[in-house]
Short mmCIF file of C-alpha atoms and ligand atoms in Angstrom, two decimals:
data_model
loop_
_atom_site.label_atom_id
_atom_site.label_comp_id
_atom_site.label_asym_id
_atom_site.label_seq_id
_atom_site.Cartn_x
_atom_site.Cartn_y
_atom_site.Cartn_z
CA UNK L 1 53.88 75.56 58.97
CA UNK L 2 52.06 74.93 62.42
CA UNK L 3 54.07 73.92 65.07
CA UNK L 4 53.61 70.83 67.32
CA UNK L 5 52.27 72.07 70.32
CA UNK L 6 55.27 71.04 72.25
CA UNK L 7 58.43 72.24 70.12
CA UNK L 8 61.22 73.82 72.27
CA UNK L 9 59.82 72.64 75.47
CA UNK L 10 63.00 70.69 75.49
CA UNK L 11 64.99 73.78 75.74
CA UNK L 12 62.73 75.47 78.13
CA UNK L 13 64.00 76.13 81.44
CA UNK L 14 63.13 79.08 84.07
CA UNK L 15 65.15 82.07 84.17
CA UNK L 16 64.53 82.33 87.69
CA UNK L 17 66.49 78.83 88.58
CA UNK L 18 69.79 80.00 86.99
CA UNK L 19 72.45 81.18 88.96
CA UNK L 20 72.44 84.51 88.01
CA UNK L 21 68.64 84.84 89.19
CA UNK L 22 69.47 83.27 92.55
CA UNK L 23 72.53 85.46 93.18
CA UNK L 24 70.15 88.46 92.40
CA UNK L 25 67.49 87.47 94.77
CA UNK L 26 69.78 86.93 97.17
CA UNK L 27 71.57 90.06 96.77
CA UNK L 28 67.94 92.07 97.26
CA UNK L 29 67.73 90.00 99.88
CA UNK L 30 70.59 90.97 101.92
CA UNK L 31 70.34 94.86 101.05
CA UNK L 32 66.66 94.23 101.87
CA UNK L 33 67.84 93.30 105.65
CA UNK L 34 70.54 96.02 105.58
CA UNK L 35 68.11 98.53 104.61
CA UNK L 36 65.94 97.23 108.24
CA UNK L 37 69.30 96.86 110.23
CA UNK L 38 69.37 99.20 113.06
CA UNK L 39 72.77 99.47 114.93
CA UNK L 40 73.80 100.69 118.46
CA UNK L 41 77.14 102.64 118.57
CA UNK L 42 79.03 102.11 121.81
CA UNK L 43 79.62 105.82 122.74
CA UNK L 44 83.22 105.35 122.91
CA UNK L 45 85.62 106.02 119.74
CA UNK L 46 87.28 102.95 118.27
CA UNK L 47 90.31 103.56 116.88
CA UNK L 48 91.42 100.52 114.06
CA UNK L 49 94.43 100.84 112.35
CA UNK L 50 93.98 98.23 108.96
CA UNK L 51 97.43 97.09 108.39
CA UNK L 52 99.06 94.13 106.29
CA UNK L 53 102.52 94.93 104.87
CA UNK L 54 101.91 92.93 101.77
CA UNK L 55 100.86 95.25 99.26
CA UNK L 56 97.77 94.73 97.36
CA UNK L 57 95.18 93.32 99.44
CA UNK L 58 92.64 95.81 100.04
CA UNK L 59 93.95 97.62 102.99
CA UNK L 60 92.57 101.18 101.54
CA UNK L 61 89.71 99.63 99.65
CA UNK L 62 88.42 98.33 102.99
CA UNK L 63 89.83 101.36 104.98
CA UNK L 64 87.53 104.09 102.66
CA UNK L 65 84.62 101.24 102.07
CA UNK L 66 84.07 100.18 105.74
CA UNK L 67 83.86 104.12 106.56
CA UNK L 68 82.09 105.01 104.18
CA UNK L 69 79.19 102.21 105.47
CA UNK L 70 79.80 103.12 109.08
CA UNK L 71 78.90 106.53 108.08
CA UNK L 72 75.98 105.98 106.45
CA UNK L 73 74.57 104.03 109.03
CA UNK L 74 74.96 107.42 111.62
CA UNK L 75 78.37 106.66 112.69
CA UNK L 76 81.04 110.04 112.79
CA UNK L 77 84.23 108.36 111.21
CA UNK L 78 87.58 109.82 110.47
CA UNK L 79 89.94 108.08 108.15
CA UNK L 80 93.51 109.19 108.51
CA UNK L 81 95.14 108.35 105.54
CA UNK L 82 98.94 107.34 106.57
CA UNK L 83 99.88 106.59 102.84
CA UNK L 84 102.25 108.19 100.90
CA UNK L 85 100.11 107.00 97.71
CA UNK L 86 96.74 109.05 99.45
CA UNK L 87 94.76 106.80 97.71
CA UNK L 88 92.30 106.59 100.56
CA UNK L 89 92.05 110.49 99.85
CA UNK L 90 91.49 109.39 96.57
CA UNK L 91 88.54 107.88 96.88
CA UNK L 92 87.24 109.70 99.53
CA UNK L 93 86.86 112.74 97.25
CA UNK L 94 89.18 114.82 99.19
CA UNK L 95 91.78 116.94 97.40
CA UNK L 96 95.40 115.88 98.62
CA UNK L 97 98.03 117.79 96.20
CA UNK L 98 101.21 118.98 97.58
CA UNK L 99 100.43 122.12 98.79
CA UNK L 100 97.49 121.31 101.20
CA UNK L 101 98.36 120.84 104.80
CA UNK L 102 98.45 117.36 105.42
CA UNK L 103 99.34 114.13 107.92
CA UNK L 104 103.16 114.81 107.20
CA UNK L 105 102.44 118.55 108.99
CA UNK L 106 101.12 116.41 112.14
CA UNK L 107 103.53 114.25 112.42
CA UNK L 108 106.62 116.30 111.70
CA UNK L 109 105.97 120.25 111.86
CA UNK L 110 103.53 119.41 115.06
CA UNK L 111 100.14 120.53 113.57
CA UNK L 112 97.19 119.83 115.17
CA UNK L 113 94.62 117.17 113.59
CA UNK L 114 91.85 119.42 113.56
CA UNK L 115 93.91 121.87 111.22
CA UNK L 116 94.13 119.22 108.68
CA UNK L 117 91.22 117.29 108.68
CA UNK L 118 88.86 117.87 105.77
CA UNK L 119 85.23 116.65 105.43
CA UNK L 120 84.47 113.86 102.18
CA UNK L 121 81.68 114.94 99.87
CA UNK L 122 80.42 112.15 100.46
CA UNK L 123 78.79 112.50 103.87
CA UNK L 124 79.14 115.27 106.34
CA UNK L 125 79.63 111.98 108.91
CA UNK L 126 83.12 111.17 107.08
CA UNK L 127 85.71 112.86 107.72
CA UNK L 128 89.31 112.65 106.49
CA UNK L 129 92.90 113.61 107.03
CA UNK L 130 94.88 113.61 103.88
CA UNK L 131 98.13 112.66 102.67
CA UNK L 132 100.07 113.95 100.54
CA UNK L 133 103.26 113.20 98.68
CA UNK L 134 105.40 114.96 101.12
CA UNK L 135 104.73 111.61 103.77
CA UNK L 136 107.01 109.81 101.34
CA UNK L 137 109.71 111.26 103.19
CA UNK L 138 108.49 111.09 106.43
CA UNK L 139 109.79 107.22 107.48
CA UNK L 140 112.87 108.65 107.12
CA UNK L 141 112.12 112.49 108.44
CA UNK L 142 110.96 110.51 111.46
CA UNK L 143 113.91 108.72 112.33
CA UNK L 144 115.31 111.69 114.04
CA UNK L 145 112.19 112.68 116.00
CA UNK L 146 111.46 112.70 119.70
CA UNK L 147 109.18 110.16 120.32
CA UNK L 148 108.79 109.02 117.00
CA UNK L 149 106.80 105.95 117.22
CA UNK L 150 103.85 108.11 119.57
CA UNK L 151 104.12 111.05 116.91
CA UNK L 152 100.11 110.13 115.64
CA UNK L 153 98.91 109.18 119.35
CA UNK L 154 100.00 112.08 120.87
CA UNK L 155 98.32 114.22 118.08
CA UNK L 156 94.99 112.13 118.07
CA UNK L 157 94.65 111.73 121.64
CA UNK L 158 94.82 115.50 121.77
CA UNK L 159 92.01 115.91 118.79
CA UNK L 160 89.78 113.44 120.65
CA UNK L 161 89.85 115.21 123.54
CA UNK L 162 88.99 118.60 122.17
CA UNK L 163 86.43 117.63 119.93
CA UNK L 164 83.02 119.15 119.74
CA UNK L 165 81.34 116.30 118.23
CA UNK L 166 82.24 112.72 119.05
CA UNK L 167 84.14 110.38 116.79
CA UNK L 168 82.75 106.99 116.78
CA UNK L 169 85.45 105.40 114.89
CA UNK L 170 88.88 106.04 113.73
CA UNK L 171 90.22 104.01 110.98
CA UNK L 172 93.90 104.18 110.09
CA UNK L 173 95.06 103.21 106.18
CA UNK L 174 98.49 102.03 106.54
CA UNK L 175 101.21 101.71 103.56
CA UNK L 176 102.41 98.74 102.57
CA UNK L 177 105.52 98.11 105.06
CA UNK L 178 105.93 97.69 108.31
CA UNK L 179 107.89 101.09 108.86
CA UNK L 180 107.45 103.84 111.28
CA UNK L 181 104.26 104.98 109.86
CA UNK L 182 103.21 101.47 110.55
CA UNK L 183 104.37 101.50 113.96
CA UNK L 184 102.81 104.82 114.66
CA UNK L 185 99.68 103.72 113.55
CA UNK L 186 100.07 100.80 115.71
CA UNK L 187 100.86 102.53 118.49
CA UNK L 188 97.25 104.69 117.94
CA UNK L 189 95.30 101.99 117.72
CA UNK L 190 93.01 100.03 119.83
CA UNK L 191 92.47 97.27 117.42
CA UNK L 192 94.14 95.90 114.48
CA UNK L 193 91.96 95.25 110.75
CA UNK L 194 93.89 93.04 108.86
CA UNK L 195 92.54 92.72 105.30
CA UNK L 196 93.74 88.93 103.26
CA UNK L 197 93.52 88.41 100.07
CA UNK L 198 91.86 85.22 98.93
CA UNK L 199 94.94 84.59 96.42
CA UNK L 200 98.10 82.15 96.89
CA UNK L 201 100.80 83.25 98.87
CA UNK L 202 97.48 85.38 101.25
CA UNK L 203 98.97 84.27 104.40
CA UNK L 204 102.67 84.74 103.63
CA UNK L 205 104.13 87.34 105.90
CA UNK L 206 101.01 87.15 108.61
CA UNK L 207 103.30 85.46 111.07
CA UNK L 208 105.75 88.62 110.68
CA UNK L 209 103.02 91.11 110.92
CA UNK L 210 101.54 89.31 114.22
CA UNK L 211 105.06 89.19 115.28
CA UNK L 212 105.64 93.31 114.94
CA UNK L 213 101.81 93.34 116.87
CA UNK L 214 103.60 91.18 119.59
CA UNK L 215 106.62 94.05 120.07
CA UNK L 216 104.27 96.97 119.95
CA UNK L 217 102.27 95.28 122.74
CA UNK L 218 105.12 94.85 125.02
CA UNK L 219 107.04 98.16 124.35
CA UNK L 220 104.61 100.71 123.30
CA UNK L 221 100.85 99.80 123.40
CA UNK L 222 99.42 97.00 125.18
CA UNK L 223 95.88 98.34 124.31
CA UNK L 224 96.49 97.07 120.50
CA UNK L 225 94.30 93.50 119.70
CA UNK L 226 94.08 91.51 116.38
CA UNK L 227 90.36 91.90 116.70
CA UNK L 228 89.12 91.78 112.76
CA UNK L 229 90.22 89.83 109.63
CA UNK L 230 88.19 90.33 106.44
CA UNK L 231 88.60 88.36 103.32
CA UNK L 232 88.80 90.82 100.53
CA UNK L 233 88.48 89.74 96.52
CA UNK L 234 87.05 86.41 97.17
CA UNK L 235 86.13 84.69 93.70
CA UNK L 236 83.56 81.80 95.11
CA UNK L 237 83.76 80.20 91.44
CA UNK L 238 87.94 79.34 92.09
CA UNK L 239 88.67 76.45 94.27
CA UNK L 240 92.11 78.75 95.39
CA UNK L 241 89.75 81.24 97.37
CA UNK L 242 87.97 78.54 99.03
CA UNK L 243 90.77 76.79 100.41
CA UNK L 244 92.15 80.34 101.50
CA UNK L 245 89.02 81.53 103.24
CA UNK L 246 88.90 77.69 104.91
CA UNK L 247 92.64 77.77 106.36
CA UNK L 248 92.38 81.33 107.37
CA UNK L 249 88.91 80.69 109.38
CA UNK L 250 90.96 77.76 110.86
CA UNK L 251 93.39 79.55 112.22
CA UNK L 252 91.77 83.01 112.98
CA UNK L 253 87.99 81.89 114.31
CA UNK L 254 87.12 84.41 116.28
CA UNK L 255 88.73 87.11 114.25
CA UNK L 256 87.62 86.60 110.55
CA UNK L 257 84.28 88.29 110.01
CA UNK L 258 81.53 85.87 108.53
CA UNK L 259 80.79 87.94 105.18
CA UNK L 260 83.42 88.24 102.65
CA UNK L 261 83.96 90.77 100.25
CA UNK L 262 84.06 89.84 96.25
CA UNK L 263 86.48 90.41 93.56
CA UNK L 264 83.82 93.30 91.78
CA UNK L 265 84.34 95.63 89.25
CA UNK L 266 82.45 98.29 90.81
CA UNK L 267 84.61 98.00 93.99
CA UNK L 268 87.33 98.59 91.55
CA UNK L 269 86.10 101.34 89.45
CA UNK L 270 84.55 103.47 91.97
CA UNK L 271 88.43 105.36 93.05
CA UNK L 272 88.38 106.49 89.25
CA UNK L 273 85.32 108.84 90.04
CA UNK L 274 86.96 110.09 93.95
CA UNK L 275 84.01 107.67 95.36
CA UNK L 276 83.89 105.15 97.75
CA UNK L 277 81.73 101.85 95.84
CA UNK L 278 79.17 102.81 98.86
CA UNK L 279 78.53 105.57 97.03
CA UNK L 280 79.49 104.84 93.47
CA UNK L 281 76.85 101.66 93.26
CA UNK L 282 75.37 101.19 96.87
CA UNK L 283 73.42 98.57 95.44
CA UNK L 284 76.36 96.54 93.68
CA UNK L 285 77.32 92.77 95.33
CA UNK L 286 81.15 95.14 96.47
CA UNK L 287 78.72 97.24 98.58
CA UNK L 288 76.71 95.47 100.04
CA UNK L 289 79.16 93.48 101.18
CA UNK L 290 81.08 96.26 102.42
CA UNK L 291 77.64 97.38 104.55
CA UNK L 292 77.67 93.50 106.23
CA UNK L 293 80.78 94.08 107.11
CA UNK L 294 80.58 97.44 108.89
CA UNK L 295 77.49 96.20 110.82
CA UNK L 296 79.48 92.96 111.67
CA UNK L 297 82.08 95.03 112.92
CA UNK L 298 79.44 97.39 115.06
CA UNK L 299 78.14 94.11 116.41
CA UNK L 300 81.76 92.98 117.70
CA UNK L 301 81.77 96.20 119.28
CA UNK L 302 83.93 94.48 122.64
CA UNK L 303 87.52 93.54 120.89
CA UNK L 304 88.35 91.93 124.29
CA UNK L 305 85.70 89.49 123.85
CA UNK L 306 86.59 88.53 120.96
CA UNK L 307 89.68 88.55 120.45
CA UNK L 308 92.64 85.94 120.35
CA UNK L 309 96.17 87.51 121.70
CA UNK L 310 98.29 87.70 118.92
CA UNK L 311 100.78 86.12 120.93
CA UNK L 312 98.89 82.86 120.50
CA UNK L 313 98.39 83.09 116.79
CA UNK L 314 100.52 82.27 114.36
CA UNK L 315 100.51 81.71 110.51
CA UNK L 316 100.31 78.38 108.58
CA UNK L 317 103.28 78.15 106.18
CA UNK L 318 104.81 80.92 107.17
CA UNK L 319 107.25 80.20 110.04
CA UNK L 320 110.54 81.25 108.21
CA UNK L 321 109.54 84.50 107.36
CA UNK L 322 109.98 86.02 110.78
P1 ATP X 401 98.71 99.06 98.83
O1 ATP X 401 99.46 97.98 99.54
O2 ATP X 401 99.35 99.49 97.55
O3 ATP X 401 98.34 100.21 99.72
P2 ATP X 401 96.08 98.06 99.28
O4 ATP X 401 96.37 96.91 100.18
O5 ATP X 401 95.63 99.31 99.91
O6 ATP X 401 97.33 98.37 98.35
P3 ATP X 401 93.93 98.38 97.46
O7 ATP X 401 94.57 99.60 96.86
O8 ATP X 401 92.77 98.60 98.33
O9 ATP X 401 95.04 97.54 98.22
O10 ATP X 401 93.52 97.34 96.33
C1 ATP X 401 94.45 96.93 95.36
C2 ATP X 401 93.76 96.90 93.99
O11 ATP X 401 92.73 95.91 94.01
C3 ATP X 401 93.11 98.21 93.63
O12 ATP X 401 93.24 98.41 92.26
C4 ATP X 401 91.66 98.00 94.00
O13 ATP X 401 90.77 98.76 93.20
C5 ATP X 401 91.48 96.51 93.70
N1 ATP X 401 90.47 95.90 94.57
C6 ATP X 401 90.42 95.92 95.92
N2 ATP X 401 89.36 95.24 96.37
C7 ATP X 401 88.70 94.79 95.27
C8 ATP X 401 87.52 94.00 95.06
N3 ATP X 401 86.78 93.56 96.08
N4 ATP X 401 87.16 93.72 93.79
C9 ATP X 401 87.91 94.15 92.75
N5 ATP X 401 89.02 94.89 92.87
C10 ATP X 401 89.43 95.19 94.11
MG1 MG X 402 96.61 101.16 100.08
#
């Protein structure tokens, strides 16, 4: 039977209006103007530590993902993984079992960085010093050290200064706590990373964090700033990570980055295969996301300029957790 000439025109609609089209385009888009960015490193090495003692929110993720992008846009980056979980070896593709010399040897038996430090498979730019599960012990190993909170400065400075290539960045994966490996991290570290989750409960515990960035200021490194927050596994669909992102640009302006990085399953699955999701899927939503950020963070190459002092920050909601 013929058809009237207009049947289904009802139901017609084009593909390229729907949201999925539109997030598409605009995700070529952006890895379109990533592909043309061109970035000037300052020369100097940055050292970020990327701390938050509330487990979960994408410290290592970022750590291994903002490297990873930093190297592939011609930066030399070592990650020092300061976890006794090593999942930033992990997903940097660099073998971390028991018996390979490791962070724990630097920081208790004295060995130098450089005798450590192994290069990712992922880019001859991205470099990496393991952990391993012997840095479980070390909070406590550390207790009884001579200058135990300057154990990782004292070693770094000393790499840095012997190196035959320059580092551009240093970026620090810190456990979960606000411990001595924490504190030594802290005490390495010219700027602070602090990766929030966009969940409920993202900003409990900030106001102790800034608090422990106060004390290493005054007693062991007054170089340290809060100069970077990134919102990590924002779901734009839920109201909840809205209203996050809003009260954490409120109170952080100058320190949270303008591009946030989704909730993505590649992001997620890329560890599994010892990748970073730069790697794993460079073209995935995770990635490119990750790549905005690194250039943002490039671009905000002065933390003094940017900056707020810690001191003057504080934490909605969070004043009796101090
Ligand atoms: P810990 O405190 O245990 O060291 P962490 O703060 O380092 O944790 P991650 O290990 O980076 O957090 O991330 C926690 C979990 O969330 C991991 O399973 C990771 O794969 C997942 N994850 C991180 N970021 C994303 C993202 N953008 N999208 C989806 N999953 C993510
Ligand atoms: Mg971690």
């Amino acid at each position: 039977m013929k058809q009237p000439e207009n049947a289904g025109s009802a139901a017609t609609f084009s593909l390229d209006d729907s949201p999925i089209a539109r997030e598409l385009a605009d995700l070529t888009a952006r890895r379109r103007s990533l592909d043309a960015v061109s970035v000037q490193l300052s020369g100097r090495t940055r050292v970020i530590t990327v701390s938050n003692q509330k487990g979960g929110v994408g410290k290592t993720t970022t750590t291994v993902n903002i490297a990873a992008s930093l190297a592939s846009v011609g930066a030399r980056v070592l990650v020092i993984d300061l976890d006794p979980q090593g999942n930033a070896s992990t997903a940097l593709g660099v073998p971390h079992t028991a018996d390979i010399p490791s962070i724990y040897d630097v920081l208790i038996d004295d060995f130098p960085l450089a005798d450590i430090i192994q290069t990712s498979p992922e880019s001859p730019n991205l470099l990496c010093a393991p952990s391993t599960i012997h840095l479980a012990g070390a909070e406590i190993e550390l207790v009884s050290q001579v200058a135990r909170e300057h154990r990782l400065r004292t070693a770094l400075d000393e790499y840095l200064a012997n190196v035959t290539e320059q580092l551009d960045f240093v970026l620090i994966d810190c456990p979960p706590s606000l411990g001595l490996l924490t504190i030594n991290a802290f005490a390495a570290a010219h700027e602070l990373l602090i990766p929030i989750q966009c969940e409920y409960y993202a900003l409990e515990g900030l106001s102790q964090l800034l608090g422990t960035v106060r004390m290493i200021q005054k007693h062991l490194n007054p170089q340290l700033r809060l100069s970077t927050i990134l919102l990590t596994m924002y779901d734009g669909r839920t109201r909840l990570a809205q209203q996050v992102a809003e009260e954490v640009r409120q109170h952080f302006p100058n320190e949270v980055l303008p591009t946030v990085i989704p909730r993505s399953v590649r992001v997620s699955e890329a560890p599994s295969f010892g990748q970073t999701v730069i790697a794993y899927d460079g073209h995935s939503a995770g990635a490119v996301a990750y790549r905005e950020a690194a250039v943002e963070i490039i671009r905000r190459d002065s933390p003094d300029a940017t900056a707020k002092d810690p001191g003057n920050a504080s934490a909605p909601g969070d004043e009796g957790d101090s």
